[in-house]
Amino acid sequence: MPAQVAVVTDSTAHLAADDVEGYGIRVVPLQVVVDGEAVDEWTPGAAGVAGLAGAASGAAAAAGAAAAAGALGAVGPRGAGRLGAPGGFGPREVAEALRAHVPVTTSRPSPRRFLDVYESAAAEGHTAVVSVHISGSLSGTADAARLAARDAPIPVHVVDSRSLGMGLGYAVLEAASAAERGLTADEVAALAQDRGVRSSAFFYVDTLDYLRRGGRVGAASAVVGTALAIKPLLHLRDGWIDLLEKVRTSARARARLEDLAVERALAAGGPVDLAVHHLDNAARADELAARLAERLPSAGAVVVTEVGAVIGAHVGPGLLAAVISPR
């Protein structure tokens, strides 16, 4: 018999496939618009999600992937070859597209896709849904979920995590664990909300151009990012990306990123979960994760993941980020 509360999230949570499948989490994909063609972002267990979203939307996604593959023909076989896969459009594809100067934007899921998932949860015997999503300051995804919730056959509690990446992911896992223990929808939603807003994210990007184009960083921060020899460190503040510090070199920026993560983890005064994100910067990510594990041995394993296509489209190749989530 399923848990009373079903947990739904979106593809920016970057959850592991084992967690998605183990908890029965439903993942609704955002879309990447590549040279005018919309393609679903890759998600764990995406074939199951496509089934929930309906055959029509699955066919549309496949058509979009095929068209985008044509747009990316000059990028190389690896990117084009993976576009048609059931999982959708991934981080390597978006990095290659950006480097090839192919126009890339992003789009929230439609309310219809959320409603399909909510209706499926009801049909499977769930009595409520907790739908946990990327910060509303960065995406209209939570708004789309709220629109769908109005027509859902069971109560839907939409949670704006005020976070993204594993800051969102840890909030979703908190919700899924609570739902499995039999907590009420109100309790599950409250735990997810609390976990999301208590998470911190610090990150470094090679250029602020991608964030500026997408309107995800303020004009003042963007100007700082273009200054000669200035490397900005950014953070999430109340769900919004903001300038935190200005550093002179990339090496110093990475060292400061490490220090900020350690300081925030120690300030939590208790156990924390740690994650390192990157886009096409695996060696630096592994190096940062090893340093964090060395300096914070009580935190346990550090999750290392490459960000998905949607976040990647806004930050660009070279991203390095640290997420600290107090338990």
Coordinates of C-alpha atoms in Angstrom, one line a residue:
M1 CA 0.0 0.0 0.0
P2 CA 1.5 3.4 -1.0
A3 CA 2.2 6.1 1.6
Q4 CA -0.7 8.5 2.0
V5 CA 1.5 11.4 0.9
A6 CA 3.1 11.4 -2.6
V7 CA 6.2 13.6 -3.1
V8 CA 6.7 15.4 -6.4
T9 CA 9.6 17.6 -7.4
D10 CA 11.2 19.0 -10.6
S11 CA 14.4 18.1 -12.5
T12 CA 16.5 20.8 -10.9
A13 CA 16.7 18.8 -7.7
H14 CA 19.5 16.5 -9.3
L15 CA 18.4 13.5 -7.3
A16 CA 20.1 10.1 -7.7
A17 CA 18.1 7.5 -9.6
D18 CA 18.2 5.2 -6.6
D19 CA 16.6 7.8 -4.4
V20 CA 13.9 8.6 -6.9
E21 CA 13.1 5.0 -7.4
G22 CA 13.5 4.0 -3.7
Y23 CA 11.2 6.6 -2.4
G24 CA 8.8 6.7 -5.4
I25 CA 9.5 10.4 -6.0
R26 CA 7.8 11.8 -9.1
V27 CA 10.1 14.2 -11.1
V28 CA 8.6 16.6 -13.5
P29 CA 11.2 17.9 -16.1
L30 CA 11.8 21.5 -16.9
Q31 CA 12.6 22.2 -20.5
V32 CA 15.7 23.4 -22.4
V33 CA 15.0 25.4 -25.5
V34 CA 17.8 24.8 -27.9
D35 CA 17.8 27.0 -31.0
G36 CA 14.0 27.4 -30.6
E37 CA 13.2 23.7 -30.0
A38 CA 12.0 22.6 -26.6
V39 CA 13.5 19.5 -25.1
D40 CA 12.9 17.9 -21.7
E41 CA 15.8 18.1 -19.2
W42 CA 17.2 14.7 -18.3
T43 CA 15.7 13.3 -15.1
P44 CA 16.3 10.1 -13.2
G45 CA 13.6 7.5 -14.1
A46 CA 12.5 9.8 -16.9
A47 CA 10.7 7.0 -18.8
G48 CA 8.3 6.7 -15.8
V49 CA 7.7 10.4 -15.6
A50 CA 7.0 10.5 -19.3
G51 CA 4.3 7.8 -18.8
L52 CA 2.7 9.9 -16.1
A53 CA 2.8 13.0 -18.2
G54 CA 1.0 11.2 -21.0
A55 CA 1.8 9.9 -24.5
A56 CA 1.2 13.2 -26.2
S57 CA 3.7 15.1 -24.2
G58 CA 6.2 12.2 -24.5
A59 CA 5.9 12.4 -28.3
A60 CA 6.3 16.1 -28.3
A61 CA 9.5 15.8 -26.2
A62 CA 10.8 13.2 -28.7
A63 CA 10.1 15.5 -31.6
G64 CA 11.8 18.4 -29.9
A65 CA 14.8 16.2 -29.1
A66 CA 15.1 15.2 -32.8
A67 CA 14.9 18.9 -33.9
A68 CA 17.4 20.0 -31.4
A69 CA 19.8 17.2 -32.5
G70 CA 19.7 18.8 -35.9
A71 CA 20.5 22.3 -34.4
L72 CA 23.4 20.8 -32.6
G73 CA 24.8 18.8 -35.5
A74 CA 28.0 20.9 -35.5
V75 CA 28.6 20.3 -31.8
G76 CA 29.7 16.7 -32.2
P77 CA 28.5 13.1 -32.0
R78 CA 28.4 12.9 -28.2
G79 CA 25.9 15.7 -27.8
A80 CA 23.7 14.8 -30.8
G81 CA 23.8 11.1 -29.9
R82 CA 22.4 11.6 -26.4
L83 CA 19.7 14.1 -27.3
G84 CA 17.3 11.4 -28.5
A85 CA 17.8 9.2 -25.4
P86 CA 14.7 8.7 -23.2
G87 CA 16.3 10.6 -20.3
G88 CA 16.3 13.9 -22.3
F89 CA 18.8 16.7 -22.6
G90 CA 21.8 16.5 -20.2
P91 CA 24.6 18.7 -18.8
R92 CA 27.2 17.7 -21.4
E93 CA 24.8 18.7 -24.2
V94 CA 24.1 22.1 -22.8
A95 CA 27.8 22.8 -22.2
E96 CA 28.6 21.8 -25.8
A97 CA 25.7 23.9 -27.1
L98 CA 26.8 27.0 -25.2
R99 CA 30.4 26.6 -26.4
A100 CA 29.1 26.3 -30.0
H101 CA 27.1 29.5 -29.5
V102 CA 23.8 27.7 -30.1
P103 CA 21.0 29.8 -28.5
V104 CA 19.9 28.1 -25.3
T105 CA 17.1 29.2 -22.9
T106 CA 14.9 27.3 -20.4
S107 CA 11.2 26.9 -19.7
R108 CA 9.1 25.8 -16.8
P109 CA 6.8 22.7 -17.0
S110 CA 3.3 23.4 -18.0
P111 CA 0.5 23.1 -15.4
R112 CA -0.9 20.3 -17.4
R113 CA 2.2 18.2 -16.8
F114 CA 1.9 18.7 -13.1
L115 CA -1.8 17.9 -13.1
D116 CA -1.1 14.6 -14.9
V117 CA 1.3 13.6 -12.1
Y118 CA -1.1 14.7 -9.4
E119 CA -4.0 12.8 -11.0
S120 CA -1.7 9.7 -11.3
A121 CA -0.8 9.9 -7.6
A122 CA -4.5 10.0 -6.7
A123 CA -5.3 7.0 -9.0
E124 CA -2.6 5.0 -7.2
G125 CA -4.2 5.6 -3.8
H126 CA -2.4 8.6 -2.4
T127 CA -4.6 11.0 -0.4
A128 CA -2.4 14.1 -0.7
V129 CA 0.7 15.5 -2.6
V130 CA 3.6 17.5 -1.4
S131 CA 5.2 19.2 -4.4
V132 CA 8.7 20.7 -3.7
H133 CA 10.3 23.0 -6.2
I134 CA 13.2 25.3 -7.3
S135 CA 13.2 28.8 -5.8
G136 CA 10.3 30.9 -7.1
S137 CA 12.7 33.8 -7.5
L138 CA 14.6 31.8 -10.2
S139 CA 11.8 30.0 -12.0
G140 CA 8.0 29.9 -12.5
T141 CA 7.9 26.2 -11.8
A142 CA 6.2 26.5 -8.4
D143 CA 3.6 28.8 -9.9
A144 CA 2.8 26.2 -12.5
A145 CA 2.5 23.6 -9.8
R146 CA 0.1 25.9 -7.9
L147 CA -2.1 26.3 -11.0
A148 CA -2.3 22.6 -11.4
A149 CA -3.0 22.1 -7.7
R150 CA -6.3 24.0 -8.1
D151 CA -7.7 21.2 -10.3
A152 CA -6.1 18.2 -8.6
P153 CA -8.4 15.5 -7.3
I154 CA -6.5 15.4 -4.0
P155 CA -5.0 18.2 -1.8
V156 CA -1.6 19.4 -3.1
H157 CA 0.8 21.4 -0.9
V158 CA 3.3 23.3 -3.1
V159 CA 6.6 24.2 -1.4
D160 CA 8.9 26.8 -2.7
S161 CA 12.2 25.5 -1.4
R162 CA 14.0 28.9 -2.0
S163 CA 16.9 26.8 -3.2
L164 CA 18.1 24.7 -6.2
G165 CA 20.3 21.7 -6.9
M166 CA 20.9 19.6 -3.9
G167 CA 19.6 22.4 -1.7
L168 CA 16.3 21.5 -3.2
G169 CA 17.3 17.8 -3.4
Y170 CA 17.9 17.5 0.3
A171 CA 14.5 19.1 1.0
V172 CA 12.8 16.6 -1.3
L173 CA 14.6 13.7 0.4
E174 CA 13.5 15.1 3.8
A175 CA 9.9 15.1 2.5
A176 CA 10.1 11.6 1.1
S177 CA 11.5 10.2 4.3
A178 CA 8.7 11.9 6.3
A179 CA 6.0 10.7 3.9
E180 CA 7.4 7.1 4.2
R181 CA 7.2 7.4 8.0
G182 CA 3.5 8.2 7.7
L183 CA 3.5 11.9 8.6
T184 CA 0.7 14.1 7.5
A185 CA 0.9 16.3 4.3
D186 CA 1.1 19.5 6.5
E187 CA 4.0 18.0 8.4
V188 CA 5.8 16.7 5.3
A189 CA 5.5 20.1 3.6
A190 CA 6.7 22.0 6.8
L191 CA 9.8 19.8 7.0
A192 CA 10.6 20.3 3.3
Q193 CA 10.2 24.0 3.6
D194 CA 12.4 24.2 6.7
R195 CA 15.2 22.1 5.1
G196 CA 15.1 24.2 1.9
V197 CA 15.4 27.6 3.5
R198 CA 18.1 26.4 5.9
S199 CA 20.4 25.2 3.1
S200 CA 23.1 27.5 1.8
A201 CA 24.8 27.5 -1.7
F202 CA 28.0 29.3 -2.7
F203 CA 29.3 29.2 -6.2
Y204 CA 31.8 30.5 -8.7
V205 CA 31.3 30.9 -12.4
D206 CA 33.8 31.7 -15.2
T207 CA 31.6 34.4 -16.5
L208 CA 28.4 36.1 -15.4
D209 CA 27.2 36.5 -19.0
Y210 CA 24.9 33.5 -18.9
L211 CA 23.3 34.6 -15.6
R212 CA 22.9 38.2 -16.8
R213 CA 21.3 37.1 -20.1
G214 CA 18.7 35.0 -18.2
G215 CA 18.0 37.7 -15.7
R216 CA 19.1 35.5 -12.8
V217 CA 21.6 38.0 -11.4
G218 CA 21.3 41.7 -10.7
A219 CA 22.8 44.3 -13.1
A220 CA 25.2 45.5 -10.4
S221 CA 26.6 42.0 -10.0
A222 CA 26.9 41.6 -13.7
V223 CA 28.9 44.8 -14.0
V224 CA 31.3 43.6 -11.3
G225 CA 31.7 40.3 -13.1
T226 CA 33.0 42.0 -16.2
A227 CA 35.7 44.0 -14.4
L228 CA 39.3 43.1 -15.2
A229 CA 40.8 40.4 -13.0
I230 CA 37.7 40.2 -10.7
K231 CA 36.2 36.8 -10.0
P232 CA 32.9 37.1 -8.2
L233 CA 31.7 34.6 -5.6
L234 CA 27.9 34.3 -5.6
H235 CA 25.4 32.8 -3.1
L236 CA 21.7 32.2 -2.7
R237 CA 20.0 34.9 -0.6
D238 CA 16.3 34.4 0.1
G239 CA 16.1 32.3 -3.0
W240 CA 17.8 34.8 -5.3
I241 CA 21.4 34.7 -6.7
D242 CA 23.4 37.6 -5.3
L243 CA 27.0 38.8 -5.3
L244 CA 28.8 37.8 -2.1
E245 CA 32.5 38.7 -2.5
K246 CA 35.0 39.8 -5.2
V247 CA 38.1 37.8 -5.5
R248 CA 41.2 38.5 -7.7
T249 CA 42.0 35.1 -9.2
S250 CA 40.3 31.8 -10.0
A251 CA 42.5 30.0 -7.6
R252 CA 41.6 32.4 -4.8
A253 CA 38.0 32.1 -5.6
R254 CA 38.1 28.3 -5.3
A255 CA 40.0 28.5 -2.0
R256 CA 37.5 31.0 -0.7
L257 CA 34.6 28.9 -1.8
E258 CA 36.0 26.0 0.2
D259 CA 36.4 28.3 3.3
L260 CA 32.9 29.6 3.0
A261 CA 31.4 26.1 2.9
V262 CA 33.4 25.0 5.9
E263 CA 32.5 28.1 7.9
R264 CA 28.8 27.6 7.1
A265 CA 28.9 23.9 8.0
L266 CA 30.6 24.6 11.3
A267 CA 28.2 27.5 12.1
A268 CA 25.2 25.0 11.7
G269 CA 26.3 23.5 15.1
G270 CA 25.2 20.1 14.1
P271 CA 25.2 17.4 11.4
V272 CA 25.0 18.7 7.8
D273 CA 24.8 17.2 4.3
L274 CA 27.3 18.5 1.7
A275 CA 27.2 18.5 -2.0
V276 CA 29.5 19.9 -4.7
H277 CA 28.1 20.8 -8.1
H278 CA 29.9 21.6 -11.4
L279 CA 29.4 22.0 -15.1
D280 CA 32.1 20.5 -17.2
N281 CA 34.5 21.0 -14.3
A282 CA 34.8 17.5 -12.8
A283 CA 38.4 17.6 -11.7
R284 CA 37.9 20.8 -9.7
A285 CA 34.7 19.4 -8.2
D286 CA 36.4 16.2 -7.0
E287 CA 39.2 18.3 -5.6
L288 CA 36.8 20.5 -3.7
A289 CA 34.8 17.5 -2.4
A290 CA 38.0 15.9 -1.1
R291 CA 39.0 19.0 0.7
L292 CA 35.6 19.4 2.3
A293 CA 35.6 15.8 3.4
E294 CA 39.0 16.3 4.9
R295 CA 38.1 19.4 6.8
L296 CA 34.6 18.2 7.8
P297 CA 35.0 14.5 8.6
S298 CA 31.8 14.4 10.7
A299 CA 29.7 15.4 7.7
G300 CA 30.2 12.0 6.0
A301 CA 30.3 11.5 2.2
V302 CA 30.2 14.6 0.0
V303 CA 27.8 14.3 -3.0
V304 CA 29.4 15.3 -6.3
T305 CA 27.1 15.9 -9.2
E306 CA 27.2 17.8 -12.5
V307 CA 24.3 20.2 -12.7
G308 CA 21.5 19.5 -15.1
A309 CA 20.9 21.2 -18.4
V310 CA 18.5 23.9 -17.0
I311 CA 20.8 25.2 -14.3
G312 CA 23.7 24.7 -16.7
A313 CA 22.1 26.9 -19.3
H314 CA 22.1 29.8 -16.9
V315 CA 25.6 29.4 -15.3
G316 CA 27.7 28.1 -18.2
P317 CA 30.7 25.7 -18.3
G318 CA 33.1 26.0 -15.5
L319 CA 30.6 26.3 -12.6
L320 CA 31.8 25.1 -9.2
A321 CA 29.4 25.2 -6.3
A322 CA 29.1 24.0 -2.7
V323 CA 25.7 23.3 -1.0
I324 CA 25.5 23.0 2.8
S325 CA 22.2 21.6 4.2
P326 CA 21.8 21.3 8.0
R327 CA 19.9 18.2 8.9

